[in-house]
PDB file of C-alpha atoms and ligand atoms in Angstrom:
ATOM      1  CA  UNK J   1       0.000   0.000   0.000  1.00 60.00           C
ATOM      2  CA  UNK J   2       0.959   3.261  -1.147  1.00 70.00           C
ATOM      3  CA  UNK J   3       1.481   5.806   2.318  1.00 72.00           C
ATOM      4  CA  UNK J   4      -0.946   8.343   2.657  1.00 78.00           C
ATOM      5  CA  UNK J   5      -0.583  11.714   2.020  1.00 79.00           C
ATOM      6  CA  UNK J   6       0.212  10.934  -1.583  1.00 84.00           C
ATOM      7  CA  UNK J   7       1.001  14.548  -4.024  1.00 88.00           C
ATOM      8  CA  UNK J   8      -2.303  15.903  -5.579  1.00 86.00           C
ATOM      9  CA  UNK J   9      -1.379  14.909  -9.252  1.00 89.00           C
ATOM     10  CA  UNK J  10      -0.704  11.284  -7.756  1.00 93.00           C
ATOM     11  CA  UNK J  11      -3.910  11.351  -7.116  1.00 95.00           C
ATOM     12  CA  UNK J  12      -5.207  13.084  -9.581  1.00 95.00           C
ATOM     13  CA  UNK J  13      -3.543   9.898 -12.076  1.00 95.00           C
ATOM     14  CA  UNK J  14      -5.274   7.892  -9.898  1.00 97.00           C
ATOM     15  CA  UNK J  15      -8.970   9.541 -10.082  1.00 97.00           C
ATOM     16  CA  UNK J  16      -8.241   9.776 -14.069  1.00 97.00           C
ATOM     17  CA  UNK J  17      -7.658   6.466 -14.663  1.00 97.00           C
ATOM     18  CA  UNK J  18     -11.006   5.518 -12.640  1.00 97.00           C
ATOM     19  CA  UNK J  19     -12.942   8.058 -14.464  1.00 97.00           C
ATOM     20  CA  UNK J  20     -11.838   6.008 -17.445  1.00 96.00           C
ATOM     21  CA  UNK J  21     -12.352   2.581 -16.428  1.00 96.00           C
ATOM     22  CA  UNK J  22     -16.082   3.760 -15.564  1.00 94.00           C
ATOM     23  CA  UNK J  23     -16.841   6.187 -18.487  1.00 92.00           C
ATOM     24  CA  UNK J  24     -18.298   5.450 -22.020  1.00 88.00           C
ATOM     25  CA  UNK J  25     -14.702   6.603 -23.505  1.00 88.00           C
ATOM     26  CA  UNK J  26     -12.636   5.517 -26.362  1.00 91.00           C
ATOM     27  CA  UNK J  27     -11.095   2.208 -26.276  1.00 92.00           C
ATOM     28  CA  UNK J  28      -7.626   4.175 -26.626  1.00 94.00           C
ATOM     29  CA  UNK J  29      -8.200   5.946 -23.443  1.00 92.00           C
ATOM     30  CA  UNK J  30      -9.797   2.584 -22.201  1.00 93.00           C
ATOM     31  CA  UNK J  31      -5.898   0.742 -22.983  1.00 95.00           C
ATOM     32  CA  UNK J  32      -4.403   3.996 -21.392  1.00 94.00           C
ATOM     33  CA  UNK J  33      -6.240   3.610 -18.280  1.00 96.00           C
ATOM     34  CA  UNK J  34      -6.236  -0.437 -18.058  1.00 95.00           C
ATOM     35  CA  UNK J  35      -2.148   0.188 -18.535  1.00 96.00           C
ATOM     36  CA  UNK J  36      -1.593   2.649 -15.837  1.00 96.00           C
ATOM     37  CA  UNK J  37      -4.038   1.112 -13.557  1.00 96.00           C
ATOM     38  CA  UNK J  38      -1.455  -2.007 -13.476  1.00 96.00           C
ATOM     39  CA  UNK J  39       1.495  -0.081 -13.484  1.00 96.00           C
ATOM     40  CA  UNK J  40       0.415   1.565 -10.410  1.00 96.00           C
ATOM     41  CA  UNK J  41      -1.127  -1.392  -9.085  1.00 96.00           C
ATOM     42  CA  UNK J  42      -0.875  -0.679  -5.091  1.00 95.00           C
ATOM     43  CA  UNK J  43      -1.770   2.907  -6.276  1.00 95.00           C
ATOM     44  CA  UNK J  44      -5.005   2.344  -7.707  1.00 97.00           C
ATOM     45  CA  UNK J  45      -6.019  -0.536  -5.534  1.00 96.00           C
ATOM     46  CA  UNK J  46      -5.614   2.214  -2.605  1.00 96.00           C
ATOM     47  CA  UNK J  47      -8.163   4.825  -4.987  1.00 97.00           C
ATOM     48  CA  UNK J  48     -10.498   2.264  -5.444  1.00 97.00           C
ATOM     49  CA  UNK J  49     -10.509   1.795  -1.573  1.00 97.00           C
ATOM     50  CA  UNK J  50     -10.699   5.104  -0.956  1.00 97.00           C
ATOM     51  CA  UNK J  51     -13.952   5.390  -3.457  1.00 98.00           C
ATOM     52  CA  UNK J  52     -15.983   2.913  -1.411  1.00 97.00           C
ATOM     53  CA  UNK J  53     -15.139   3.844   2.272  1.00 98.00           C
ATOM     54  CA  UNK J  54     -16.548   7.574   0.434  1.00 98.00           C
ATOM     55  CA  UNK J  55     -19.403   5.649  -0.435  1.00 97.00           C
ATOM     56  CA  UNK J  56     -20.060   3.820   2.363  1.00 97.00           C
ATOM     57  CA  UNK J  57     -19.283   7.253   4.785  1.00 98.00           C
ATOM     58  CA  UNK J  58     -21.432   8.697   2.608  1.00 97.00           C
ATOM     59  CA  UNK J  59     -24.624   6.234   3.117  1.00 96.00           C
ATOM     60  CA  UNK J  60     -24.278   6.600   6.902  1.00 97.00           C
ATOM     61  CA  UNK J  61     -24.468  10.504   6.242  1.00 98.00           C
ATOM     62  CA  UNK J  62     -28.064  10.315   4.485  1.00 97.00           C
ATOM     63  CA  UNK J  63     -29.109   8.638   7.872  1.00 97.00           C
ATOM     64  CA  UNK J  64     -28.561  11.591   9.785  1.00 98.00           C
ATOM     65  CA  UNK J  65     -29.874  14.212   7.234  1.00 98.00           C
ATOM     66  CA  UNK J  66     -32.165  16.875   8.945  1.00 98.00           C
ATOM     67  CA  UNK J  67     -34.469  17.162   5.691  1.00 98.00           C
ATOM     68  CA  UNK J  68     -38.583  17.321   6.691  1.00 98.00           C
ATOM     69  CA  UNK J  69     -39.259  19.786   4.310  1.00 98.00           C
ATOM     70  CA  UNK J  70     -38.517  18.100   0.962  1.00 97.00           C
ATOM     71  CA  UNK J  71     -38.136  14.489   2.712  1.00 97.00           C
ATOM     72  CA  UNK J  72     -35.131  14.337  -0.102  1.00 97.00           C
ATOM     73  CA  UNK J  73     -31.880  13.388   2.254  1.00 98.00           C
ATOM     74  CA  UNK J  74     -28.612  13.779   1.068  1.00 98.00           C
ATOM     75  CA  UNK J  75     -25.167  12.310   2.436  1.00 98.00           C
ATOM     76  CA  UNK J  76     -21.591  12.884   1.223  1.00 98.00           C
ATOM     77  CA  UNK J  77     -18.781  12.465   2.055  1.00 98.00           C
ATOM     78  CA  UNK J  78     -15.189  14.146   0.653  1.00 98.00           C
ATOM     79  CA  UNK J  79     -11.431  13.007   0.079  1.00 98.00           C
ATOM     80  CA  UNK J  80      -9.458  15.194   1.228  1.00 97.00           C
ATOM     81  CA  UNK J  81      -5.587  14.653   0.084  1.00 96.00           C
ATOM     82  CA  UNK J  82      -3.791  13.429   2.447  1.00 95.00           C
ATOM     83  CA  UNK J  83      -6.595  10.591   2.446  1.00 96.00           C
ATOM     84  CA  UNK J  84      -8.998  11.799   5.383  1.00 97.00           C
ATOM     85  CA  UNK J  85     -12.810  11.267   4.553  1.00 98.00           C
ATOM     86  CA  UNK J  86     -15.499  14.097   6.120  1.00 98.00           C
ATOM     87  CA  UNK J  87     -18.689  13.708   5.986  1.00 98.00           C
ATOM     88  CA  UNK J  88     -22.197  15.750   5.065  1.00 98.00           C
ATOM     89  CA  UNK J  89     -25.946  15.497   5.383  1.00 98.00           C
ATOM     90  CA  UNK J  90     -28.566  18.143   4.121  1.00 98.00           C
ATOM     91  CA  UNK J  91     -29.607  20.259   7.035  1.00 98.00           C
ATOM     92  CA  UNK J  92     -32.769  22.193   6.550  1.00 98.00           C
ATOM     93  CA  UNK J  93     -34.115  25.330   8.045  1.00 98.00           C
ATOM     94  CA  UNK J  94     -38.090  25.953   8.650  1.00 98.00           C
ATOM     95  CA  UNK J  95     -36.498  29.343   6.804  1.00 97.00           C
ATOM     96  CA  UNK J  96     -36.455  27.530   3.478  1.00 97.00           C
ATOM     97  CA  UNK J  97     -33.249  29.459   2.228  1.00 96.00           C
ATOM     98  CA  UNK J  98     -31.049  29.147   5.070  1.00 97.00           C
ATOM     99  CA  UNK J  99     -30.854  25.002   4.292  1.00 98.00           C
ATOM    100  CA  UNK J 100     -27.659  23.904   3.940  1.00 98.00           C
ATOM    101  CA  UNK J 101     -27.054  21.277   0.983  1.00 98.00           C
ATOM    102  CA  UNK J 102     -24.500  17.766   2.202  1.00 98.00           C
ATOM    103  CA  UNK J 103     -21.706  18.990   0.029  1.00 98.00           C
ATOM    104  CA  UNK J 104     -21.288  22.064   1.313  1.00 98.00           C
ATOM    105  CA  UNK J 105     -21.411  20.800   5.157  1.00 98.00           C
ATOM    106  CA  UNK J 106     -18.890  18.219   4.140  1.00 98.00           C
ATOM    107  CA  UNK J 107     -16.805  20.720   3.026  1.00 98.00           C
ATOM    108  CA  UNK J 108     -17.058  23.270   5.811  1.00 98.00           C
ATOM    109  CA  UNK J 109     -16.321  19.972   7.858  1.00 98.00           C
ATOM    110  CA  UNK J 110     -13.352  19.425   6.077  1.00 98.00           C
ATOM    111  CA  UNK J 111     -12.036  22.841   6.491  1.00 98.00           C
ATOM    112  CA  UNK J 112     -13.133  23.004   9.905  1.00 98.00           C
ATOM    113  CA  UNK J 113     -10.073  20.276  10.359  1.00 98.00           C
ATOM    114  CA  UNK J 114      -7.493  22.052   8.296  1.00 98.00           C
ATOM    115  CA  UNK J 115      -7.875  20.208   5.050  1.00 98.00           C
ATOM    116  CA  UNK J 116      -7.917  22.656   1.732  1.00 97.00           C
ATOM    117  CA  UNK J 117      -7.164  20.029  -1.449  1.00 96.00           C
ATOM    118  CA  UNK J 118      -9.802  17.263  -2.248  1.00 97.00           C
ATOM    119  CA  UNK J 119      -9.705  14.703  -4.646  1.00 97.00           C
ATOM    120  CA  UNK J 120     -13.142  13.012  -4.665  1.00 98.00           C
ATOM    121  CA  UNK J 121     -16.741  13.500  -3.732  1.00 98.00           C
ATOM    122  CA  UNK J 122     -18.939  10.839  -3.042  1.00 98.00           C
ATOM    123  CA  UNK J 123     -22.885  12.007  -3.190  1.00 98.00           C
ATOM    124  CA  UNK J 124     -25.551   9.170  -2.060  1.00 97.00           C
ATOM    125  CA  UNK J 125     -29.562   9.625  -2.110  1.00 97.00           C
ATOM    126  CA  UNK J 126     -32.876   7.164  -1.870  1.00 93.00           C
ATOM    127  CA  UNK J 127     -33.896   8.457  -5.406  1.00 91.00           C
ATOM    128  CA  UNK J 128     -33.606   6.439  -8.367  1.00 89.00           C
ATOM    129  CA  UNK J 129     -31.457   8.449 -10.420  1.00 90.00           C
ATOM    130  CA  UNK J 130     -28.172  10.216  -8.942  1.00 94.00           C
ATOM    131  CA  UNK J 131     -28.092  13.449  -7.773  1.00 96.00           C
ATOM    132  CA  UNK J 132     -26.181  16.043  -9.512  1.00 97.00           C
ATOM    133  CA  UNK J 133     -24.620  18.953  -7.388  1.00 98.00           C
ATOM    134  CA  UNK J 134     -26.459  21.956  -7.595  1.00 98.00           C
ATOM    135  CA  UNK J 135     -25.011  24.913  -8.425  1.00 97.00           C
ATOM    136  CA  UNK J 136     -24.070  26.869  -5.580  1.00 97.00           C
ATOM    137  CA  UNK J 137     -22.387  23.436  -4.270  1.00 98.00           C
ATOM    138  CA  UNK J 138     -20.430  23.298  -7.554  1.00 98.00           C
ATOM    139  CA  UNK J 139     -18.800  26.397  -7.354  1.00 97.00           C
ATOM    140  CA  UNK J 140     -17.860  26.483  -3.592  1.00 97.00           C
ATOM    141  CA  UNK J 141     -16.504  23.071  -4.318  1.00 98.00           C
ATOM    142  CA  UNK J 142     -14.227  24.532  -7.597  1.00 97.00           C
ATOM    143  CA  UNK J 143     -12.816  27.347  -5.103  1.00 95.00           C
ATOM    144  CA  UNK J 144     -11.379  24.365  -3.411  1.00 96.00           C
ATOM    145  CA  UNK J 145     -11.071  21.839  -5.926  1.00 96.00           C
ATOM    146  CA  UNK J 146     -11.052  22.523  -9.505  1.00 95.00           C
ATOM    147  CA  UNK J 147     -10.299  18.808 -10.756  1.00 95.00           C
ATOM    148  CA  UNK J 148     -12.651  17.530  -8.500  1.00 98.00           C
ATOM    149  CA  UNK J 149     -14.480  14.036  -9.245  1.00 98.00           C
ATOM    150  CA  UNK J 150     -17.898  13.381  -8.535  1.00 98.00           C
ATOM    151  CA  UNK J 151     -19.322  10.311  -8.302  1.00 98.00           C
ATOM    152  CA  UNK J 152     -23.184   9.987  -7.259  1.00 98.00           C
ATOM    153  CA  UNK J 153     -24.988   6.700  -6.304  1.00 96.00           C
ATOM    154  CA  UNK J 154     -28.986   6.344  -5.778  1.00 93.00           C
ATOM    155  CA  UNK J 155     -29.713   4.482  -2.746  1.00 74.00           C
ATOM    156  CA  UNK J 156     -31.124   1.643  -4.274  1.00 72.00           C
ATOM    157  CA  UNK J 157     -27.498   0.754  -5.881  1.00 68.00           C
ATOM    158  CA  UNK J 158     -27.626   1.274  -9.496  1.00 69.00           C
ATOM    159  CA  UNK J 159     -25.018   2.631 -11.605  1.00 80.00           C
ATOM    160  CA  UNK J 160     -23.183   5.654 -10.282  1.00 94.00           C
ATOM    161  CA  UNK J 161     -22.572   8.880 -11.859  1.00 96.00           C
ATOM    162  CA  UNK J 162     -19.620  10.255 -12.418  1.00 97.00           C
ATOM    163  CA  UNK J 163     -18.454  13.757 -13.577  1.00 97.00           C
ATOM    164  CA  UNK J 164     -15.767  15.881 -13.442  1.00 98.00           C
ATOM    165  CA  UNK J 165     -16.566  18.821 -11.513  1.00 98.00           C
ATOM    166  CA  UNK J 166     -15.375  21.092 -14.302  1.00 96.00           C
ATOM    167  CA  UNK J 167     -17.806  19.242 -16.929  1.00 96.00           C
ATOM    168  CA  UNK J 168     -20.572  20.568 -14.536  1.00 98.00           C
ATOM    169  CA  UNK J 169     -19.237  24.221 -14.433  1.00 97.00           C
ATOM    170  CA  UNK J 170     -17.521  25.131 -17.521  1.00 94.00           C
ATOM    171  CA  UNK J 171     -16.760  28.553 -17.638  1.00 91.00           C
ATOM    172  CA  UNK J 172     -16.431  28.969 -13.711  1.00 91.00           C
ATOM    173  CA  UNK J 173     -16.120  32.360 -12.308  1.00 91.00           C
ATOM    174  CA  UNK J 174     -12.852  32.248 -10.256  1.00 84.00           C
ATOM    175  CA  UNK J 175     -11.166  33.863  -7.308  1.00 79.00           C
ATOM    176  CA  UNK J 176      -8.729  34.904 -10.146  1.00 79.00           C
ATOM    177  CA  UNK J 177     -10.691  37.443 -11.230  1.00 78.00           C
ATOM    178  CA  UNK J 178     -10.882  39.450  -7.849  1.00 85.00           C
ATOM    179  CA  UNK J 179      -7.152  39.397  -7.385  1.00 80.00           C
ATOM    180  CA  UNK J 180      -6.773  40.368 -10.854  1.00 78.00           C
ATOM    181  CA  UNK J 181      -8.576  44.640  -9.408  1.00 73.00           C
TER     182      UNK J 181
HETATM  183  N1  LIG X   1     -29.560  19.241  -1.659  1.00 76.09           N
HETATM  184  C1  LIG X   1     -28.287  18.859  -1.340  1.00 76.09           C
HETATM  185  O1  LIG X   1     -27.992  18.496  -0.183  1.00 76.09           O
HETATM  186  N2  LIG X   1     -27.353  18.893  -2.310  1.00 76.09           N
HETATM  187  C2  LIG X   1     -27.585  19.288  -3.596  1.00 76.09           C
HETATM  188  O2  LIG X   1     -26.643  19.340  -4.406  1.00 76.09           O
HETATM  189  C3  LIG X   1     -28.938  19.586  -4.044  1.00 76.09           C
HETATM  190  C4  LIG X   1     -29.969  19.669  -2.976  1.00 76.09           C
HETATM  191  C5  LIG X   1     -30.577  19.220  -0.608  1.00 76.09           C
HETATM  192  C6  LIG X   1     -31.021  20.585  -0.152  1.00 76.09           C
HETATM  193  C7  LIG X   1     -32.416  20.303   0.354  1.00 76.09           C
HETATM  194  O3  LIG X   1     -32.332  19.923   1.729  1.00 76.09           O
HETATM  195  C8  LIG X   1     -32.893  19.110  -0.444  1.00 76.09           C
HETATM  196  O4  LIG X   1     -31.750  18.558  -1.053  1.00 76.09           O
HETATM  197  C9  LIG X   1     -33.916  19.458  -1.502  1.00 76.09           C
HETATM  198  O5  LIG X   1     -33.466  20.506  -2.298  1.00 76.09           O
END
């Protein structure tokens, strides 16, 4: 087994060579990512376990969601880089607007605990189809992690999801732009 921390484009290899394992992609980038998944054996084997304890983290989340308004529960749960996992549930306010949406507790979690660089975000509901980030959660999450991956699993097990987080905010505004004045 690799040791944790591991450097963010490491892991960001890692997460690419998962995304193309599990995507509808060319069978060239299918060879790419079938060769580098067995040169970095321990590597990816340590991704891949990584993905399911975000999974799993996540499930127990939507368990403790605080969501009577829309009875729609949502748990996540986020790798940070040096391999820690934080979870998030949907917290909801009888003042509609000031609910809080799973990623973005995760996150504030996260920070909370001094971790800044994430690698992978693992979003779980009891719909039938995944959820897909909405979009004030996408672009707190790109201040943090612009080559985020997203993968997002229904709670009755069917095939996850999985985005880059950049696919779901192209054209992002960035903190660039206010250093920039
Ligand atoms: N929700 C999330 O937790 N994450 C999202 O990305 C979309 C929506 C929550 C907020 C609210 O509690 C419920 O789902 C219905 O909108």
């Amino acid at each position: 087994m690799p040791s944790l921390p591991l450097h963010e484009q490491t892991w960001y290899a890692a997460a690419r060579a998962y995304y193309l394992l599990h995507s509808s992609v060319s069978p060239c980038d299918q060879e790419e990512a079938q060769r580098w998944s067995q040169t970095h054996r321990s590597l990816y084997d340590t991704f891949i376990t990584c993905v399911e304890e975000a999974h799993r983290l996540a499930s127990a989340a939507l368990h403790y969601a605080w969501a009577p308004y829309s009875r729609f529960p949502v748990g996540a749960a986020l790798l940070a880089t040096d391999g820690s996992l934080w979870q998030g549930c949907n917290v909801e306010c009888s003042s509609f607007g000031l609910t809080l949406c799973a990623e973005r507790v995760a996150l504030g979690h996260a920070i909370t605990h001094g971790r800044r660089e994430f690698v992978f975000l693992a979003l779980v509901t009891d719909t039938e189809t995944p959820l897909t980030p909405c979009g004030a959660c996408r672009q707190i999450l790109y201040d943090f992690a612009p080559t985020l991956l997203i993968s997002s699993q229904g709670a009755r097990g069917q095939r996850r999801a999985l985005w880059w987080l950049d696919e779901l905010l192209p054209s992002p505004f960035s903190g660039k732009e206010i250093w920039k004045r």
